[in-house]
Amino acid sequence: MAGSIKAFLKNLKIWRSLKMRLFIIIFLMGMIPSIFMRVGILENYERRAIDVRTLDVQTQLRIIANHLITYNYLQDPSSEVINAELEQISNLYNGRILIVNESLKVVKDTYGISEGKTIISEEVVRCMKGTNSVNHDSVNGFIEITIPIVETISFVNAEGDKDKPESMEVVRGVMLTSVSTDIIVTTMDILNRKAHIVEIIMVICIFAIALVLAQILIRPFDRIFKAINEVKEGYTNDPISVPDYLETEHIVDAFNSLFERMKALDDSRQEFVANVSHELKTPITSVKVLADSLLVQKDVPAELYREFMVDIAAEIEREDKIINDLLALVKLDKSVAKLNISVVDINNLAEIILKRLRPIARKNNVEVTLISKRGILAEVDEVKITLILTNLVENAIKYNREQGTVEVTLDADHQFFTIQVEDTGIGIPEDALGRIYERFYRVDKSHSREIGGTGLGLAITRNAILLHRGSIKVKSVLGEGTVFIVKIPLTRSLV
Ligand code: ADP
């Protein structure tokens, strides 16, 4: 049952509104104390009114009790004075007075019903022993009070010392009185009615206050919603600011940094598209220029045709390389790429790659050596490690000097293996070191183009390394050489 109420509340849309919850909390916090206060004040008033009335009646009854003894009323209840007094009191308090003598016989009943009857009620018997009692019957609306009728007997003490008179109190009878509380009940009714009116006014006021407060408290969230919508609709690109609460500040900060990221992503995507178009257009423009210049000439010698065709073929090859690199880069995109893990002998793989690259090195008069410090078996994606090694060694050969060297060192500890590719080439200027992994970035565009670079090699390399949760570092001295150090976890559990 409780579970179903909870589920119902959870699904109830209005209950899920923060404004509604705030409204209910403020409303209850206003109402509960005022209800308690009303109930408390009224109850307190009733108790106090009963006490005052009881005390009043008791005082009056005590005076009459003394008179009863003085007039010897218990033996002779015909005293006009006393009867008038009793009548007056019973009229004043809208009650009934019964006077009971020592033998529990009713001597006087102001209602005149029970005279001559015997009363053996518990209160009367107890009162005979000197104990007062007060009972409030709230259901029937009266207070029952018993007062003993006490006679004080003075006598001379045994030694006959008149200066020390002794006295004794003897209960001669009981006054049993019921007093109506009608007047208190009526006052309570009036007070209750007034309290209800005040309460209704308070409900309306607290309702209005709760409504306004909830609205005000929730306003910063409305502002966030509006500001985000404006960004969404594209009216503004400025960061949002809603500093009203710490909470709204945190939400807005998180949104702003997310938005900055999205903008940066969008910028880099746009830049990438612009770069791709430019890079792809360059070889095509060259091909067109070469073809056009052949077409405009008449009787072109076959050698010139051949020469131009070689150039055209080179440009097409370049276009093909760019497209291949782009495809490799797209495939390595972190979000889509999956690693095809197997246990690979890294030393063996490096040897095969270097063997393949040595002819190019020889063409450039560069010597490539492999230093294996220990045998390395790693759980990696063989194709991607091949890409990494090939790109780094190819660059080390391409950007080397005549008679230069490339040294590939393989090493491992218990967690990672490292590939270090060191060359004696042209080096990279310090301000370019941070940008070499950017797509299409080349330190010297024309030189890179001349030697067949696309500017995508290191971007591909870095992505492949990051997919293995590895790292790449570079150190370089301009004109002296460059070292790339790649560190990759040996096992899959570390990936
Ligand atoms: P590219 O296809 O032009 O070689 P890369 O992404 O592989 O593109 O490298 C980016 C740029 O970093 C290169 O154009 C080159 O200027 C620089 N570079 C990379 N490796 C080396 C190296 N070993 N020595 C000097 N410069 C290098």
Short mmCIF file of C-alpha atoms and ligand atoms in Angstrom, two decimals:
data_model
loop_
_atom_site.label_atom_id
_atom_site.label_comp_id
_atom_site.label_asym_id
_atom_site.label_seq_id
_atom_site.Cartn_x
_atom_site.Cartn_y
_atom_site.Cartn_z
CA MET A 1 0.00 0.00 0.00
CA ALA A 2 2.75 2.44 1.09
CA GLY A 3 4.80 1.31 -1.90
CA SER A 4 1.96 1.98 -4.33
CA ILE A 5 1.40 5.48 -2.86
CA LYS A 6 5.11 6.14 -3.27
CA ALA A 7 5.01 4.94 -6.89
CA PHE A 8 1.92 7.04 -7.53
CA LEU A 9 3.61 10.15 -6.10
CA LYS A 10 6.73 9.42 -8.13
CA ASN A 11 4.72 9.31 -11.34
CA LEU A 12 2.59 12.31 -10.45
CA LYS A 13 4.03 15.08 -12.59
CA ILE A 14 3.03 17.91 -10.27
CA TRP A 15 4.77 16.21 -7.30
CA ARG A 16 7.99 16.06 -9.29
CA SER A 17 7.92 19.84 -9.62
CA LEU A 18 10.39 21.60 -7.29
CA LYS A 19 8.09 24.62 -7.17
CA MET A 20 5.22 22.44 -5.92
CA ARG A 21 7.42 20.85 -3.24
CA LEU A 22 8.70 24.22 -2.06
CA PHE A 23 5.13 25.53 -1.95
CA ILE A 24 3.96 22.58 0.16
CA ILE A 25 6.93 22.87 2.55
CA ILE A 26 6.47 26.63 3.08
CA PHE A 27 2.69 26.23 3.44
CA LEU A 28 3.01 23.43 6.00
CA MET A 29 5.71 25.30 7.91
CA GLY A 30 3.36 28.25 8.16
CA MET A 31 0.24 26.27 9.00
CA ILE A 32 1.42 23.64 11.48
CA PRO A 33 2.71 26.09 14.15
CA SER A 34 -0.41 28.25 13.85
CA ILE A 35 -2.72 25.24 14.30
CA PHE A 36 -0.71 24.09 17.33
CA MET A 37 -0.83 27.60 18.72
CA ARG A 38 -4.60 27.85 18.34
CA VAL A 39 -5.24 24.45 19.93
CA GLY A 40 -2.73 25.20 22.72
CA ILE A 41 -4.18 28.63 23.55
CA LEU A 42 -7.79 27.40 23.58
CA GLU A 43 -7.01 24.38 25.73
CA ASN A 44 -5.01 26.50 28.11
CA TYR A 45 -7.85 29.00 28.38
CA GLU A 46 -10.36 26.21 29.16
CA ARG A 47 -8.17 24.69 31.85
CA ARG A 48 -7.55 28.06 33.42
CA ALA A 49 -11.25 29.06 33.32
CA ILE A 50 -12.23 25.77 35.02
CA ASP A 51 -9.55 26.27 37.71
CA VAL A 52 -10.67 29.86 38.43
CA ARG A 53 -14.32 28.83 38.63
CA THR A 54 -13.49 25.87 40.91
CA LEU A 55 -11.48 28.11 43.22
CA ASP A 56 -14.27 30.69 43.31
CA VAL A 57 -16.91 28.13 44.17
CA GLN A 58 -14.67 26.47 46.78
CA THR A 59 -14.12 29.84 48.52
CA GLN A 60 -17.83 30.58 48.57
CA LEU A 61 -18.65 27.07 49.81
CA ARG A 62 -16.12 27.31 52.62
CA ILE A 63 -17.74 30.52 53.84
CA ILE A 64 -21.17 28.88 53.73
CA ALA A 65 -19.79 25.74 55.43
CA ASN A 66 -18.76 27.97 58.37
CA HIS A 67 -22.18 29.54 58.41
CA LEU A 68 -23.79 26.09 58.46
CA ILE A 69 -21.92 25.26 61.70
CA THR A 70 -22.68 28.65 63.22
CA TYR A 71 -26.41 28.30 62.49
CA ASN A 72 -26.42 24.64 63.45
CA TYR A 73 -27.98 24.00 60.06
CA LEU A 74 -27.20 20.27 59.96
CA GLN A 75 -29.59 19.72 62.89
CA ASP A 76 -32.12 22.36 61.84
CA PRO A 77 -32.14 23.18 58.14
CA SER A 78 -34.88 25.73 58.41
CA SER A 79 -32.61 28.80 58.67
CA GLU A 80 -33.94 31.39 56.24
CA VAL A 81 -30.59 33.15 56.04
CA ILE A 82 -28.68 30.01 55.08
CA ASN A 83 -31.34 28.81 52.67
CA ALA A 84 -31.28 32.20 50.95
CA GLU A 85 -27.49 32.05 50.81
CA LEU A 86 -27.56 28.53 49.32
CA GLU A 87 -30.20 29.58 46.78
CA GLN A 88 -28.13 32.59 45.77
CA ILE A 89 -24.96 30.57 45.23
CA SER A 90 -26.71 27.86 43.26
CA ASN A 91 -28.36 30.49 41.07
CA LEU A 92 -25.10 32.39 40.67
CA TYR A 93 -23.18 29.35 39.47
CA ASN A 94 -26.12 27.69 37.82
CA GLY A 95 -25.62 24.63 40.00
CA ARG A 96 -26.99 22.36 42.63
CA ILE A 97 -25.90 22.16 46.27
CA LEU A 98 -26.53 19.14 48.45
CA ILE A 99 -25.79 19.22 52.18
CA VAL A 100 -25.18 15.81 53.68
CA ASN A 101 -24.93 15.24 57.43
CA GLU A 102 -22.71 12.85 59.41
CA SER A 103 -25.09 9.94 58.81
CA LEU A 104 -24.85 10.53 55.01
CA LYS A 105 -28.44 11.80 54.87
CA VAL A 106 -29.25 14.72 52.54
CA VAL A 107 -30.32 17.62 54.75
CA LYS A 108 -30.73 20.11 51.92
CA ASP A 109 -30.95 19.89 48.15
CA THR A 110 -31.32 23.22 46.34
CA TYR A 111 -33.25 21.29 43.65
CA GLY A 112 -35.45 19.88 46.42
CA ILE A 113 -35.32 16.36 44.95
CA SER A 114 -33.06 14.31 47.19
CA GLU A 115 -33.84 15.65 50.68
CA GLY A 116 -34.07 12.87 53.26
CA LYS A 117 -32.23 10.38 50.99
CA THR A 118 -28.93 8.74 51.90
CA ILE A 119 -25.86 9.25 49.70
CA ILE A 120 -23.03 6.75 49.85
CA SER A 121 -20.92 7.98 46.92
CA GLU A 122 -17.17 7.51 47.07
CA GLU A 123 -16.51 11.28 47.04
CA VAL A 124 -18.87 11.89 49.98
CA VAL A 125 -17.35 9.11 52.08
CA ARG A 126 -13.83 10.35 51.30
CA CYS A 127 -14.83 13.94 52.10
CA MET A 128 -16.21 12.79 55.47
CA LYS A 129 -12.63 11.80 56.21
CA GLY A 130 -11.55 15.33 55.36
CA THR A 131 -10.46 15.03 51.72
CA ASN A 132 -11.75 17.57 49.21
CA SER A 133 -12.46 16.45 45.69
CA VAL A 134 -12.98 18.19 42.40
CA ASN A 135 -14.20 16.40 39.27
CA HIS A 136 -14.63 17.99 35.89
CA ASP A 137 -17.12 16.23 33.65
CA SER A 138 -16.41 17.85 30.30
CA VAL A 139 -18.92 15.63 28.44
CA ASN A 140 -21.93 16.75 30.48
CA GLY A 141 -20.48 20.19 31.19
CA PHE A 142 -20.22 20.47 34.98
CA ILE A 143 -17.71 20.52 37.82
CA GLU A 144 -18.44 18.42 40.92
CA ILE A 145 -16.93 19.82 44.13
CA THR A 146 -17.09 18.31 47.61
CA ILE A 147 -16.25 20.39 50.69
CA PRO A 148 -16.25 19.03 54.22
CA ILE A 149 -18.33 20.96 56.80
CA VAL A 150 -15.84 21.27 59.59
CA GLU A 151 -16.52 22.30 63.19
CA THR A 152 -13.57 23.49 65.21
CA ILE A 153 -13.87 22.51 68.87
CA SER A 154 -11.65 24.43 71.26
CA PHE A 155 -10.95 23.08 74.69
CA VAL A 156 -8.65 23.70 77.62
CA ASN A 157 -5.68 21.30 77.66
CA ALA A 158 -5.25 18.70 80.37
CA GLU A 159 -2.77 20.71 82.44
CA GLY A 160 -5.36 23.48 82.72
CA ASP A 161 -3.02 25.95 81.06
CA LYS A 162 -5.39 28.52 79.72
CA ASP A 163 -2.67 30.24 77.70
CA LYS A 164 -2.37 27.14 75.52
CA PRO A 165 -5.85 26.46 74.26
CA GLU A 166 -6.08 23.43 72.00
CA SER A 167 -8.58 22.88 69.18
CA MET A 168 -9.81 19.98 67.13
CA GLU A 169 -11.50 19.89 63.75
CA VAL A 170 -14.42 17.53 63.34
CA VAL A 171 -16.16 16.86 60.00
CA ARG A 172 -19.88 17.31 60.62
CA GLY A 173 -21.08 16.88 57.08
CA VAL A 174 -20.33 17.39 53.39
CA MET A 175 -21.36 19.96 50.83
CA LEU A 176 -21.75 18.26 47.46
CA THR A 177 -21.95 20.80 44.69
CA SER A 178 -22.25 20.55 40.91
CA VAL A 179 -21.56 23.74 39.01
CA SER A 180 -22.39 24.16 35.35
CA THR A 181 -19.55 25.04 32.97
CA ASP A 182 -21.96 26.25 30.32
CA ILE A 183 -20.61 29.78 30.39
CA ILE A 184 -17.06 28.50 29.87
CA VAL A 185 -18.24 26.28 27.01
CA THR A 186 -20.06 29.23 25.45
CA THR A 187 -16.97 31.44 25.72
CA MET A 188 -14.91 28.60 24.23
CA ASP A 189 -17.35 28.33 21.33
CA ILE A 190 -17.07 32.06 20.64
CA LEU A 191 -13.28 31.90 20.88
CA ASN A 192 -13.22 28.83 18.65
CA ARG A 193 -15.33 30.56 16.04
CA LYS A 194 -13.06 33.60 16.12
CA ALA A 195 -9.98 31.36 15.95
CA HIS A 196 -11.44 29.64 12.90
CA ILE A 197 -11.97 32.95 11.17
CA VAL A 198 -8.37 33.94 12.00
CA GLU A 199 -7.29 30.53 10.79
CA ILE A 200 -9.06 30.90 7.46
CA ILE A 201 -7.46 34.33 6.99
CA MET A 202 -4.09 32.78 7.90
CA VAL A 203 -4.59 29.90 5.45
CA ILE A 204 -5.27 32.41 2.69
CA CYS A 205 -2.27 34.59 3.68
CA ILE A 206 0.15 31.65 4.10
CA PHE A 207 -1.13 30.14 0.83
CA ALA A 208 -0.39 33.40 -0.97
CA ILE A 209 3.01 33.82 0.73
CA ALA A 210 3.96 30.19 -0.05
CA LEU A 211 2.90 30.65 -3.68
CA VAL A 212 4.91 33.85 -4.10
CA LEU A 213 7.97 32.51 -2.22
CA ALA A 214 7.99 29.25 -4.21
CA GLN A 215 7.76 31.31 -7.39
CA ILE A 216 10.63 33.59 -6.30
CA LEU A 217 12.84 30.72 -5.11
CA ILE A 218 12.40 28.84 -8.36
CA ARG A 219 13.03 31.88 -10.57
CA PRO A 220 16.82 31.33 -11.04
CA PHE A 221 16.07 27.86 -12.44
CA ASP A 222 13.60 29.41 -14.88
CA ARG A 223 16.33 31.86 -15.85
CA ILE A 224 18.78 28.99 -16.51
CA PHE A 225 16.15 27.25 -18.63
CA LYS A 226 15.51 30.44 -20.63
CA ALA A 227 19.24 31.15 -21.10
CA ILE A 228 19.93 27.57 -22.26
CA ASN A 229 17.02 27.83 -24.69
CA GLU A 230 18.46 31.04 -26.10
CA VAL A 231 21.79 29.31 -26.66
CA LYS A 232 19.95 26.34 -28.19
CA GLU A 233 18.01 28.58 -30.57
CA GLY A 234 21.32 30.23 -31.54
CA TYR A 235 20.44 33.79 -30.39
CA THR A 236 23.65 34.01 -28.38
CA ASN A 237 26.97 32.24 -27.94
CA ASP A 238 27.89 34.05 -24.73
CA PRO A 239 28.42 32.09 -21.52
CA ILE A 240 25.36 31.95 -19.25
CA SER A 241 25.50 33.55 -15.80
CA VAL A 242 22.94 32.83 -13.04
CA PRO A 243 24.82 33.48 -9.79
CA ASP A 244 21.74 33.54 -7.49
CA TYR A 245 22.49 30.23 -5.74
CA LEU A 246 25.65 28.15 -5.44
CA GLU A 247 23.67 25.32 -7.02
CA THR A 248 22.66 27.38 -10.05
CA GLU A 249 26.22 28.59 -10.36
CA HIS A 250 27.45 24.97 -10.48
CA ILE A 251 24.86 23.98 -13.06
CA VAL A 252 25.66 27.02 -15.19
CA ASP A 253 29.43 26.44 -14.88
CA ALA A 254 28.96 22.84 -16.00
CA PHE A 255 26.79 23.96 -18.89
CA ASN A 256 29.26 26.67 -19.93
CA SER A 257 32.20 24.30 -19.97
CA LEU A 258 30.17 21.74 -21.93
CA PHE A 259 29.18 24.48 -24.37
CA GLU A 260 32.81 25.61 -24.70
CA ARG A 261 33.78 22.04 -25.46
CA MET A 262 31.08 21.72 -28.06
CA LYS A 263 32.18 25.02 -29.62
CA ALA A 264 35.82 23.91 -29.67
CA LEU A 265 34.74 20.61 -31.21
CA ASP A 266 32.67 22.40 -33.79
CA ASP A 267 35.55 24.79 -34.58
CA SER A 268 38.02 21.95 -34.97
CA ARG A 269 35.54 20.06 -37.15
CA GLN A 270 35.08 23.09 -39.36
CA GLU A 271 38.81 23.64 -39.53
CA PHE A 272 39.28 19.96 -40.35
CA VAL A 273 36.74 20.10 -43.18
CA ALA A 274 38.37 23.26 -44.55
CA ASN A 275 41.81 21.61 -44.33
CA VAL A 276 40.61 18.40 -45.96
CA SER A 277 39.02 20.32 -48.84
CA HIS A 278 42.17 22.37 -49.30
CA GLU A 279 44.52 19.37 -49.13
CA LEU A 280 42.40 17.35 -51.52
CA LYS A 281 42.06 20.26 -53.92
CA THR A 282 45.79 20.98 -54.23
CA PRO A 283 46.80 17.80 -56.16
CA ILE A 284 43.69 18.09 -58.35
CA THR A 285 44.52 21.71 -59.22
CA SER A 286 48.06 20.64 -60.10
CA VAL A 287 46.74 17.83 -62.28
CA LYS A 288 44.38 20.28 -64.01
CA VAL A 289 47.16 22.82 -64.61
CA LEU A 290 49.44 20.12 -66.00
CA ALA A 291 46.72 18.70 -68.25
CA ASP A 292 45.59 22.15 -69.44
CA SER A 293 49.10 23.23 -70.33
CA LEU A 294 49.43 20.10 -72.45
CA LEU A 295 46.08 20.71 -74.09
CA VAL A 296 46.73 24.33 -75.08
CA GLN A 297 49.91 23.45 -76.89
CA LYS A 298 49.90 21.98 -80.37
CA ASP A 299 52.33 19.26 -81.47
CA VAL A 300 53.67 18.64 -78.01
CA PRO A 301 56.72 16.39 -78.11
CA ALA A 302 56.24 12.93 -76.66
CA GLU A 303 58.97 13.52 -74.01
CA LEU A 304 57.11 16.53 -72.65
CA TYR A 305 53.90 14.49 -72.51
CA ARG A 306 55.79 11.82 -70.64
CA GLU A 307 57.32 14.32 -68.25
CA PHE A 308 53.91 15.88 -67.53
CA MET A 309 52.29 12.50 -67.14
CA VAL A 310 54.91 11.56 -64.52
CA ASP A 311 54.01 14.71 -62.60
CA ILE A 312 50.29 13.99 -62.97
CA ALA A 313 50.85 10.44 -61.68
CA ALA A 314 52.79 11.83 -58.69
CA GLU A 315 49.93 14.18 -57.84
CA ILE A 316 47.39 11.37 -58.11
CA GLU A 317 49.57 9.26 -55.85
CA ARG A 318 49.66 12.12 -53.36
CA GLU A 319 45.86 12.44 -53.49
CA ASP A 320 45.65 8.71 -52.87
CA LYS A 321 47.96 9.01 -49.85
CA ILE A 322 45.94 11.84 -48.34
CA ILE A 323 42.71 9.87 -48.78
CA ASN A 324 44.28 6.77 -47.24
CA ASP A 325 45.60 8.76 -44.28
CA LEU A 326 42.22 10.41 -43.80
CA LEU A 327 40.51 7.03 -43.81
CA ALA A 328 43.03 5.73 -41.28
CA LEU A 329 42.40 8.76 -39.07
CA VAL A 330 38.61 8.39 -39.26
CA LYS A 331 38.94 4.71 -38.41
CA LEU A 332 41.06 5.62 -35.40
CA ASP A 333 38.47 8.03 -34.08
CA LYS A 334 38.27 7.13 -30.41
CA SER A 335 34.51 6.77 -30.39
CA VAL A 336 34.35 4.17 -33.16
CA ALA A 337 37.71 2.45 -33.12
CA LYS A 338 37.97 -0.97 -31.55
CA LEU A 339 41.22 -2.67 -30.65
CA ASN A 340 41.95 -6.03 -32.17
CA ILE A 341 44.09 -7.36 -29.35
CA SER A 342 46.57 -10.23 -29.67
CA VAL A 343 49.91 -11.09 -28.08
CA VAL A 344 52.55 -9.47 -30.29
CA ASP A 345 56.31 -9.91 -30.29
CA ILE A 346 57.26 -6.23 -30.47
CA ASN A 347 60.96 -6.89 -31.32
CA ASN A 348 60.00 -9.11 -34.21
CA LEU A 349 57.42 -6.58 -35.46
CA ALA A 350 59.96 -3.73 -35.28
CA GLU A 351 62.47 -5.78 -37.25
CA ILE A 352 59.95 -6.45 -40.03
CA ILE A 353 58.95 -2.77 -40.21
CA LEU A 354 62.54 -1.54 -40.29
CA LYS A 355 63.37 -4.05 -43.00
CA ARG A 356 60.55 -2.61 -45.08
CA LEU A 357 61.67 0.97 -44.50
CA ARG A 358 65.43 0.47 -45.02
CA PRO A 359 65.27 0.90 -48.85
CA ILE A 360 63.72 4.37 -48.37
CA ALA A 361 66.37 5.15 -45.75
CA ARG A 362 69.08 4.05 -48.07
CA LYS A 363 67.69 6.35 -50.77
CA ASN A 364 68.04 9.21 -48.30
CA ASN A 365 71.44 8.02 -47.18
CA VAL A 366 70.18 7.42 -43.67
CA GLU A 367 71.21 4.50 -41.50
CA VAL A 368 68.52 2.81 -39.43
CA THR A 369 69.44 0.65 -36.40
CA LEU A 370 67.33 -1.34 -33.95
CA ILE A 371 68.36 -1.76 -30.30
CA SER A 372 66.31 -4.34 -28.40
CA LYS A 373 67.07 -4.15 -24.68
CA ARG A 374 64.86 -7.17 -23.86
CA GLY A 375 62.30 -9.46 -25.43
CA ILE A 376 58.84 -7.85 -25.37
CA LEU A 377 55.53 -9.69 -25.65
CA ALA A 378 52.60 -7.28 -25.41
CA GLU A 379 48.82 -7.55 -25.66
CA VAL A 380 48.23 -4.94 -28.38
CA ASP A 381 46.58 -4.30 -31.72
CA GLU A 382 49.30 -5.32 -34.19
CA VAL A 383 48.02 -3.19 -37.09
CA LYS A 384 47.92 -0.04 -34.96
CA ILE A 385 51.37 -0.64 -33.43
CA THR A 386 52.66 -1.10 -36.99
CA LEU A 387 51.09 2.28 -37.89
CA ILE A 388 52.78 3.95 -34.92
CA LEU A 389 56.22 2.52 -35.62
CA THR A 390 56.03 3.10 -39.38
CA ASN A 391 54.96 6.74 -39.02
CA LEU A 392 57.65 7.58 -36.45
CA VAL A 393 60.48 5.86 -38.32
CA GLU A 394 59.29 7.25 -41.67
CA ASN A 395 59.34 10.78 -40.22
CA ALA A 396 62.78 10.18 -38.69
CA ILE A 397 64.05 9.19 -42.14
CA LYS A 398 62.16 11.95 -44.02
CA TYR A 399 63.24 14.81 -41.78
CA ASN A 400 66.86 13.62 -41.50
CA ARG A 401 70.02 14.97 -43.01
CA GLU A 402 72.38 13.30 -45.46
CA GLN A 403 74.39 10.53 -43.74
CA GLY A 404 72.07 10.83 -40.76
CA THR A 405 71.04 8.00 -38.47
CA VAL A 406 67.82 6.69 -36.96
CA GLU A 407 67.99 4.66 -33.78
CA VAL A 408 64.96 2.66 -32.65
CA THR A 409 65.27 1.42 -29.05
CA LEU A 410 62.84 -1.06 -27.52
CA ASP A 411 62.63 -1.52 -23.77
CA ALA A 412 60.12 -2.59 -21.11
CA ASP A 413 59.49 -2.65 -17.37
CA HIS A 414 56.91 -4.81 -15.60
CA GLN A 415 54.02 -2.59 -16.72
CA PHE A 416 54.91 -0.78 -19.94
CA PHE A 417 57.03 -1.17 -23.03
CA THR A 418 58.70 1.83 -24.67
CA ILE A 419 59.58 2.58 -28.25
CA GLN A 420 62.16 5.32 -28.66
CA VAL A 421 62.81 6.71 -32.15
CA GLU A 422 65.81 9.01 -32.24
CA ASP A 423 67.10 10.79 -35.33
CA THR A 424 69.89 13.18 -36.24
CA GLY A 425 67.63 15.29 -38.46
CA ILE A 426 66.47 18.86 -38.83
CA GLY A 427 64.70 18.99 -35.47
CA ILE A 428 61.46 20.74 -34.58
CA PRO A 429 61.30 24.36 -33.39
CA GLU A 430 60.16 24.66 -29.77
CA ASP A 431 57.03 26.65 -30.54
CA ALA A 432 55.89 23.94 -32.99
CA LEU A 433 56.37 21.03 -30.56
CA GLY A 434 52.86 21.45 -29.11
CA ARG A 435 51.19 21.46 -32.51
CA ILE A 436 52.80 18.59 -34.41
CA TYR A 437 49.99 16.17 -33.44
CA GLU A 438 47.32 18.45 -34.98
CA ARG A 439 45.73 17.21 -38.16
CA PHE A 440 47.40 18.72 -41.28
CA TYR A 441 49.97 20.63 -39.21
CA ARG A 442 53.41 20.76 -40.79
CA VAL A 443 56.35 22.83 -39.59
CA ASP A 444 57.47 23.59 -43.11
CA LYS A 445 54.56 23.02 -45.48
CA SER A 446 56.49 23.10 -48.75
CA HIS A 447 59.30 20.88 -47.47
CA SER A 448 56.84 18.37 -46.08
CA ARG A 449 54.89 18.40 -49.36
CA GLU A 450 58.09 17.90 -51.32
CA ILE A 451 58.92 14.77 -49.37
CA GLY A 452 55.37 13.48 -49.56
CA GLY A 453 54.01 14.42 -46.12
CA THR A 454 50.30 14.87 -45.51
CA GLY A 455 50.47 16.33 -41.99
CA LEU A 456 48.29 13.47 -40.75
CA GLY A 457 50.96 10.97 -39.73
CA LEU A 458 51.48 12.12 -36.13
CA ALA A 459 47.73 12.68 -35.60
CA ILE A 460 47.16 9.05 -36.60
CA THR A 461 50.08 7.92 -34.41
CA ARG A 462 48.80 9.78 -31.36
CA ASN A 463 45.26 8.43 -31.76
CA ALA A 464 46.54 4.86 -32.05
CA ILE A 465 48.64 5.36 -28.89
CA LEU A 466 45.76 6.87 -26.93
CA LEU A 467 43.56 3.93 -27.91
CA HIS A 468 46.10 1.72 -26.12
CA ARG A 469 46.03 4.14 -23.14
CA GLY A 470 49.65 4.92 -23.84
CA SER A 471 51.53 8.21 -24.08
CA ILE A 472 53.85 9.94 -26.54
CA LYS A 473 56.54 12.49 -25.72
CA VAL A 474 58.87 14.44 -27.95
CA LYS A 475 62.21 16.14 -27.37
CA SER A 476 63.94 18.02 -30.11
CA VAL A 477 66.90 20.32 -30.73
CA LEU A 478 66.68 22.35 -33.92
CA GLY A 479 69.33 21.27 -36.40
CA GLU A 480 70.47 18.39 -34.19
CA GLY A 481 67.70 15.86 -34.03
CA THR A 482 64.47 14.65 -32.51
CA VAL A 483 63.47 11.86 -30.08
CA PHE A 484 59.96 10.44 -29.84
CA ILE A 485 59.26 8.23 -26.80
CA VAL A 486 56.14 6.07 -26.86
CA LYS A 487 54.98 4.23 -23.72
CA ILE A 488 52.27 1.57 -23.95
CA PRO A 489 50.88 -0.86 -21.31
CA LEU A 490 52.05 -4.46 -21.74
CA THR A 491 48.77 -6.08 -20.80
CA ARG A 492 45.12 -5.66 -21.73
CA SER A 493 44.05 -5.20 -18.10
CA LEU A 494 46.01 -1.96 -18.02
CA VAL A 495 44.44 -0.73 -21.28
P1 ADP B 1 53.90 14.78 -42.30
O1 ADP B 1 53.05 13.89 -43.09
O2 ADP B 1 54.02 16.15 -42.83
O3 ADP B 1 55.19 14.16 -41.94
P2 ADP B 1 53.30 14.36 -39.53
O4 ADP B 1 51.99 14.52 -38.81
O5 ADP B 1 53.90 13.03 -39.55
O6 ADP B 1 53.07 14.97 -40.96
O7 ADP B 1 54.29 15.37 -38.85
C1 ADP B 1 53.90 16.69 -38.66
C2 ADP B 1 55.08 17.63 -38.81
O8 ADP B 1 55.98 17.43 -37.70
C3 ADP B 1 55.90 17.36 -40.01
O9 ADP B 1 55.41 18.08 -41.11
C4 ADP B 1 57.28 17.85 -39.60
O10 ADP B 1 57.36 19.22 -39.83
C5 ADP B 1 57.30 17.59 -38.11
N1 ADP B 1 58.08 16.34 -37.80
C6 ADP B 1 57.55 15.15 -37.54
N2 ADP B 1 58.54 14.26 -37.24
C7 ADP B 1 59.68 14.91 -37.30
C8 ADP B 1 61.05 14.55 -37.11
N3 ADP B 1 61.42 13.31 -36.77
N4 ADP B 1 61.98 15.52 -37.27
C9 ADP B 1 61.62 16.77 -37.57
N5 ADP B 1 60.35 17.19 -37.79
C10 ADP B 1 59.40 16.26 -37.65
#
